[in-house]
XYZ file of C-alpha atoms in Angstrom:
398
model
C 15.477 9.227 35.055
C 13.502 7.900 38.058
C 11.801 4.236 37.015
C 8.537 2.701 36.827
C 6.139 3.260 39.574
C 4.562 0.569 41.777
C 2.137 1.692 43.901
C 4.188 3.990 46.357
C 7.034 2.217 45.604
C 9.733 3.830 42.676
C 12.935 1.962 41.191
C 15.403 4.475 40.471
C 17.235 3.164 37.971
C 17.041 1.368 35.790
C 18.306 -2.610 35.323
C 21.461 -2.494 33.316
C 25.208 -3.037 33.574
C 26.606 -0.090 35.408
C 29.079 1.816 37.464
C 28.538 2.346 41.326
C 26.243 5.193 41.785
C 27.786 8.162 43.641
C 25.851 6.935 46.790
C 28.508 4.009 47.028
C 31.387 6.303 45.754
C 33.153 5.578 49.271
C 33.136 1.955 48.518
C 36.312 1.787 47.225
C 37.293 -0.518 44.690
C 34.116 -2.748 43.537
C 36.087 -5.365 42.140
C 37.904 -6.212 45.490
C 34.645 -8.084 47.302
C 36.315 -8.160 50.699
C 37.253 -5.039 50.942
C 33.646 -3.753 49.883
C 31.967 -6.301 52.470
C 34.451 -4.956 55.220
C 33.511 -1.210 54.562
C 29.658 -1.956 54.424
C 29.989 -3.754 57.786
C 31.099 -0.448 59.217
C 27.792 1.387 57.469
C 23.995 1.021 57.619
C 22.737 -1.105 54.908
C 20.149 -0.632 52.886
C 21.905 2.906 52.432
C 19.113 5.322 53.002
C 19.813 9.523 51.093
C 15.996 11.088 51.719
C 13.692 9.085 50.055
C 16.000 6.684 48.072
C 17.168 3.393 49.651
C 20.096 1.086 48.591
C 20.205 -2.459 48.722
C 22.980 -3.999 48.662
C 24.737 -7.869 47.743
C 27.784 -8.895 47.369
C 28.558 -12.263 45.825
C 28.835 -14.272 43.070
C 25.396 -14.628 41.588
C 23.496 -14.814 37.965
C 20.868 -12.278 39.113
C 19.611 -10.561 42.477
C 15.682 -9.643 43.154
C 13.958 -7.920 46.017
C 11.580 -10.102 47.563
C 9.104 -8.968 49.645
C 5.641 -10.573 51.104
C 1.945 -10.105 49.937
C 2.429 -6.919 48.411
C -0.482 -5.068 46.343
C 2.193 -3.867 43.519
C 4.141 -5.968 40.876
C 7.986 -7.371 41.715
C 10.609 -4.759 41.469
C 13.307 -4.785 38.913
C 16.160 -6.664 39.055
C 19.413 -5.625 41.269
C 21.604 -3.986 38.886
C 25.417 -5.823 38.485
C 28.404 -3.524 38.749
C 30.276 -4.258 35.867
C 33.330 -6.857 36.198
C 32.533 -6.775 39.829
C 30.056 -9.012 42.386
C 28.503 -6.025 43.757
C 25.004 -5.721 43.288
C 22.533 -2.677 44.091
C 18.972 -1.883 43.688
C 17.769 1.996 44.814
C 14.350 1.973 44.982
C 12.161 4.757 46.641
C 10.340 4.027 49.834
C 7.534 6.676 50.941
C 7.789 7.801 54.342
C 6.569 6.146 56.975
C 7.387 2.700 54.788
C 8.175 -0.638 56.391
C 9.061 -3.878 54.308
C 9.530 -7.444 55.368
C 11.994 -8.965 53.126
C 14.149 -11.340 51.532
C 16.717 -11.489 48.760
C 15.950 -13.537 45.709
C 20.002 -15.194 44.028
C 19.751 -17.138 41.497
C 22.929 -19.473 41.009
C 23.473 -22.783 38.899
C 20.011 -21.848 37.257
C 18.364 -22.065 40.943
C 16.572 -19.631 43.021
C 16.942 -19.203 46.520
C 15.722 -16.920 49.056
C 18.185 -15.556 51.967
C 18.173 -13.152 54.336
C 20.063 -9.883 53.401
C 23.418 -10.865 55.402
C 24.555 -7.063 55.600
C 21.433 -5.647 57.080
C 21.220 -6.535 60.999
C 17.307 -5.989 61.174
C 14.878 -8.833 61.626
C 11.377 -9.462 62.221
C 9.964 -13.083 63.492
C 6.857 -14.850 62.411
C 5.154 -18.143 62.631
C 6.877 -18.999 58.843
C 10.568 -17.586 60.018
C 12.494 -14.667 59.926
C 12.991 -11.760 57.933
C 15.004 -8.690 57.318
C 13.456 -5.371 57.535
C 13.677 -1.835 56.138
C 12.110 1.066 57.062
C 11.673 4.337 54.668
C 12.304 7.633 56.468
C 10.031 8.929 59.177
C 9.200 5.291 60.347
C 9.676 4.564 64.183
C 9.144 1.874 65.845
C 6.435 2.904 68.724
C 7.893 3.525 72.299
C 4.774 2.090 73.978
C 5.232 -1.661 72.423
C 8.968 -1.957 74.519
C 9.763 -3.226 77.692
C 9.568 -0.353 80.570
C 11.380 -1.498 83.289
C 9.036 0.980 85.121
C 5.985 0.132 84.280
C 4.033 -2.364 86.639
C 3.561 -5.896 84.767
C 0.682 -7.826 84.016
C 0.556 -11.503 84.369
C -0.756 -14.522 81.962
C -1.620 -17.857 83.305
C -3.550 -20.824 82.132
C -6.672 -22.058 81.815
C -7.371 -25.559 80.747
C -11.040 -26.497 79.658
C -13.031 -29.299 78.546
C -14.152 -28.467 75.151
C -17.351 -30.000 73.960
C -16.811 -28.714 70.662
C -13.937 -29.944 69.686
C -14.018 -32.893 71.581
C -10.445 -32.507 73.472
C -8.774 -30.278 76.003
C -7.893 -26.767 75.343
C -5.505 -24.168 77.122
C -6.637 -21.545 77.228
C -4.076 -18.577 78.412
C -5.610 -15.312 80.440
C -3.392 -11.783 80.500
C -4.337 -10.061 83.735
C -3.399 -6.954 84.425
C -1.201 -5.205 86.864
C -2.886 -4.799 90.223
C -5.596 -7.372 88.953
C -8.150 -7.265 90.243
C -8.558 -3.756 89.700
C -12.410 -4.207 90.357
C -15.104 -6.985 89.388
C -15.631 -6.043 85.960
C -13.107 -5.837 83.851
C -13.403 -5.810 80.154
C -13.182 -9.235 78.258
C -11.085 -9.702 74.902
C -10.647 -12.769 73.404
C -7.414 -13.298 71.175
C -7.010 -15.546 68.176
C -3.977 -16.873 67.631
C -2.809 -15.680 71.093
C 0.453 -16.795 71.188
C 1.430 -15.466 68.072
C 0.578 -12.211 69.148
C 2.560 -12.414 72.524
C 5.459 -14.106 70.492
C 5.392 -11.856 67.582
C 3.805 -8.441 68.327
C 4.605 -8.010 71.940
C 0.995 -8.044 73.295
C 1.642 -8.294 76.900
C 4.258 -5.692 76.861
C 1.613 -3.294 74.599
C -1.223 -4.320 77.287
C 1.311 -3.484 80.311
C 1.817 0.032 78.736
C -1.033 1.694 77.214
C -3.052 0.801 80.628
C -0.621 1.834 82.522
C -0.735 5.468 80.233
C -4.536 5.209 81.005
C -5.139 4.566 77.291
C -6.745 1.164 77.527
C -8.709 0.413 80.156
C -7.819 -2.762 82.447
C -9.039 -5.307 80.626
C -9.009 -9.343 80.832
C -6.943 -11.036 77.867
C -8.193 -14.974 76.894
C -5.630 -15.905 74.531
C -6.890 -18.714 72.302
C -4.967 -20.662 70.100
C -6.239 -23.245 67.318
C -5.946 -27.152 66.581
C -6.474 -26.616 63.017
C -5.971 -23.174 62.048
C -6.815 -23.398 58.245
C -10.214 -25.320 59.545
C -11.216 -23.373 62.503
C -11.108 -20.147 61.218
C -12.400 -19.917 57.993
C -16.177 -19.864 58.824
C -16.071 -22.903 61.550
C -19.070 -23.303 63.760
C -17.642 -25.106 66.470
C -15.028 -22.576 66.640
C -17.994 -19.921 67.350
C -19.528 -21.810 69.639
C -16.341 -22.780 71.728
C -15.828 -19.055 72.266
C -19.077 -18.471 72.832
C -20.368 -21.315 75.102
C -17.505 -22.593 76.217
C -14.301 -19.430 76.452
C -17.155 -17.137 77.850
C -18.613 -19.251 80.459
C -15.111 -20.539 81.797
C -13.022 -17.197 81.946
C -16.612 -15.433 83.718
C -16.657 -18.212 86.245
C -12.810 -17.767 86.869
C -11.498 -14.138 86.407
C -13.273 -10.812 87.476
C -14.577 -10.439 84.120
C -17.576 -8.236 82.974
C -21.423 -9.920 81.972
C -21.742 -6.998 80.255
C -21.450 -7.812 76.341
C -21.291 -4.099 75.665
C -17.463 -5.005 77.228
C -16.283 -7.709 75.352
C -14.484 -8.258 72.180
C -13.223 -10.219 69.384
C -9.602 -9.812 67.839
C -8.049 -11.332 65.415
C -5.687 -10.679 62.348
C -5.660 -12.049 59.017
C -7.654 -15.723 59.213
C -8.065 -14.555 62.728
C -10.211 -11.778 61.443
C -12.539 -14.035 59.549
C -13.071 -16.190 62.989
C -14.007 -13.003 64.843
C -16.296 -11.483 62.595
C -17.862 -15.377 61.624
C -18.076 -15.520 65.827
C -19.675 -12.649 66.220
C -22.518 -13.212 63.415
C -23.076 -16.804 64.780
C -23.502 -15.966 68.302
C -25.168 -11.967 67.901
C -25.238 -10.175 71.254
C -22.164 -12.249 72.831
C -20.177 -9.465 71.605
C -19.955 -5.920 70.893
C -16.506 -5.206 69.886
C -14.265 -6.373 67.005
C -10.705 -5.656 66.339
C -10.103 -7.136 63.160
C -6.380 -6.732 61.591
C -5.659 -7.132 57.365
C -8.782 -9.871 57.752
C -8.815 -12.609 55.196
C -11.687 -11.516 53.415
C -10.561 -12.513 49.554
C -12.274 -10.872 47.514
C -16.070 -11.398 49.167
C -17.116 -8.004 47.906
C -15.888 -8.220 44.283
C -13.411 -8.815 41.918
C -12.033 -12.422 41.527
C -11.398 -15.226 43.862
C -7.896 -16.693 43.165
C -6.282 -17.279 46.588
C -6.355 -21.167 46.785
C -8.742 -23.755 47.964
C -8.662 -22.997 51.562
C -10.353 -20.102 51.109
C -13.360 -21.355 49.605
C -15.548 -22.042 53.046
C -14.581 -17.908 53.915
C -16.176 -17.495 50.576
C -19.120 -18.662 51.328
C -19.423 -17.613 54.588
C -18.967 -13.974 53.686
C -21.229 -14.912 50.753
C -24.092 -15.747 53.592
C -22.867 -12.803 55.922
C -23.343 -9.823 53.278
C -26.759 -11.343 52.652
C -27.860 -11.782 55.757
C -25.654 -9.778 58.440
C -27.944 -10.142 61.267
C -27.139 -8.168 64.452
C -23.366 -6.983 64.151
C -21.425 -5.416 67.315
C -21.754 -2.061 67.836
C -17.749 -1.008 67.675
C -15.605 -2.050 64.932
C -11.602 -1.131 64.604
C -9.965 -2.361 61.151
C -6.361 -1.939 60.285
C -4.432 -3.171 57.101
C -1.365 -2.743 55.282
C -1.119 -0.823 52.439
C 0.955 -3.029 51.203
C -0.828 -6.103 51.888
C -2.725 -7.556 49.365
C -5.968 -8.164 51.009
C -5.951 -4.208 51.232
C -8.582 -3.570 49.066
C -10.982 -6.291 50.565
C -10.694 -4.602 54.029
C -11.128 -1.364 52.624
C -14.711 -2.702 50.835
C -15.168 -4.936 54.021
C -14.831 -1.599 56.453
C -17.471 0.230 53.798
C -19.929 -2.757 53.831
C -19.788 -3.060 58.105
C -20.357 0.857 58.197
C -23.371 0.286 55.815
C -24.677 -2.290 57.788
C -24.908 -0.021 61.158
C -21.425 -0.539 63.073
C -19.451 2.399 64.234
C -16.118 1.534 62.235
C -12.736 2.637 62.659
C -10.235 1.851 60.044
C -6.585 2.919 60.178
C -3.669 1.921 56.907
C -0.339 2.067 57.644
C 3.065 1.968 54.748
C 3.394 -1.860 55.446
C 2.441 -5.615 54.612
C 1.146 -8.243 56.235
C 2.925 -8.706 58.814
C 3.079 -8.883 62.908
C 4.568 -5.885 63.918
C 2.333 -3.680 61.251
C -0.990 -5.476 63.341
C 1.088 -4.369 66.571
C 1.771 -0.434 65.614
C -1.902 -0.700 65.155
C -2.873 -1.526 68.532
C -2.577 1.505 70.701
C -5.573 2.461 68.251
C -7.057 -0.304 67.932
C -7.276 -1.152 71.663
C -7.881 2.768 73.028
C -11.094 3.168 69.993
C -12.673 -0.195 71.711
C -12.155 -0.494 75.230
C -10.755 3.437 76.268
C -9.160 4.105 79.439
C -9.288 7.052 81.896
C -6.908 9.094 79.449
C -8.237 8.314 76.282
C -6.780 6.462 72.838
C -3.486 8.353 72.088
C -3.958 11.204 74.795
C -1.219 10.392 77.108
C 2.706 10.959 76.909
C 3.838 7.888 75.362
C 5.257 8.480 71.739
């Protein structure tokens, strides 16, 4: 009998003592651990039959747990111990189209520890570390975000600036595009936490390929990273007024870049999102476009605040926002995880902007919080905003 359901996600059985289920039949004998590790190594793991997926550990351990990261649904149960044996197994059922982050949760000598599952190969990188990965059935990763040999390359370089806000030099890196410049007026989007997003969700390569598919149009990348991330972006004014007096200005004076606001943008994913929209409201008319990825917003539009102190200033910011939202920019994209527990803010948050006059887009996916969800997102993100000759999603790329 199929277990409790959480949110999308269904254990299958239930946590008790038990034999291998028939899915591991071909195990051999679970009491003989080598020979069980050296017949997984020549299989898939997590085992995947249709919906159901099997993870696996093998080890000597007082219990096993699934852990996976800001999710909007209660822990799992327990792995499940093969009797007399050291191989454990959880089935749960993934929807399709699912993608987890994860890690394993052993407990030994009455301690918990975290490690990452050593028979599944998969990873995924972020500024915290690495994690494993599994993906339910149906779930590919996008051809546009690899590496195409044939497709012509952009470039990024540097751009150092005096910032009077902040009081110190900042770099400030600039993605041109292949065959810059195109013409004099390309499109301007500015990037928070730039580097992350080169590092972690392949932006250049993404850039390189959905203008090169006529998707995106060519566009001008500043890439802006912070001193103080938990300070600058939750509602900073100086941050606002380095992009908008002091990015602006700089990257216009040195790259072909448009005047035209209508043209230029704000991205930015979790706190990111906060210093894009809290950029946009403080400076009104400096930009027209927002691209705003699983944005911080904690609870602004109801329900109770309980994520931690640092949140408190994006409280009241979005406290004087949603009073007072002044002129807003004209195109708004949103994407979040399903998964992600700041789901439900962005869903009120993508409501509240559309109430307020902005042409929003908003676009869940089967995942968490996490880099290479806010990269699948792009191609829609980036073609809804600043469109090529093709269109967003028109061209051959899968």
């Amino acid at each position: 009998m199929p277990g409790p359901r959480y949110r999308g996600v269904t254990a299958v059985h239930e946590p008790t003592a038990a034999a291998l289920p028939p899915l591991l039949a071909d195990l051999g004998d679970p009491a003989d651990a080598a020979a069980v590790r050296a017949r997984l190594a020549a299989r898939d793991v997590p085992i995947h039959d249709g919906l159901d997926t099997t993870f696996l550990y093998v080890g000597d351990a007082e219990r096993v747990a699934l852990q996976h990261w800001m999710d909007d649904f209660p822990p799992l149960p327990a792995f499940i111990r093969v009797a007399g044996t050291d191989v454990w197994y959880l089935t749960v059922r993934l929807p399709e189209g699912a993608r987890i982050d994860y890690k394993l949760a052993v407990w030994t000598g009455g301690r918990r520890r975290l490690v990452l599952d050593g028979l599944n190969p998969n990873r995924a990188h972020d500024p915290f570390g690495v994690n494993s990965v599994v993906a339910g059935p149906g779930y590919r990763r996008p051809d546009w975000t690899r590496s195409d040999p044939a497709v012509p390359s952009g470039r990024v370089e540097e751009l150092p600036l005096d910032s009077a806000a902040f009081g110190e030099e900042r770099v400030v890196r600039l993605y041109l595009p292949a065959g810059y410049p195109n013409h004099g007026d390309h499109p301007l989007l500015v990037v928070h936490d730039g580097g992350d997003y080169l590092r972690y969700s392949g932006l250049r390569t993404v850039l390189d390929n959905l203008i090169a598919a006529g998707e995106v149009a060519p566009l001008v990348a500043a890439l802006v990273d912070p001193g103080e991330r938990s300070i600058e972006y939750t509602g900073d004014d100086r941050h606002a007024a380095f992009l908008a007096e002091e990015v602006v200005p700089a990257v216009t004076a040195h790259a072909a870049v448009t005047t035209d606001p209508r043209q230029r943008g704000l991205m930015g994913a979790s706190l990111g999102g906060v210093a894009s929209l809290h950029a946009a409201w403080r400076h009104p008319g400096t930009w027209e476009a927002l691209l705003l990825q699983s944005g911080s917003f904690v609870t602004a539009l109801g329900g109770k605040f309980r994520r931690g102190r640092v949140f408190a200033p994006v409280v009241a910011f979005m406290g004087h926002f949603l009073a007072d939202p002044g002129r807003l920019p004209a195109r708004v994209f949103m994407s979040c995880g399903r998964y992600d527990g700041l789901a439900a803010d962005n869903r009120r948050m993508a409501a509240a902007l559309g109430d307020f006059g902005a042409d929003v887009t908003y676009e869940e996916a089967r995942d968490g919080h996490t880099w290479e969800n806010w990269r699948d997102r792009l191609r829609t993100g980036l073609g809804t905003l600043f469109p090529g000759p093709v269109g967003p999603g028109a061209s051959l790329i899968s």
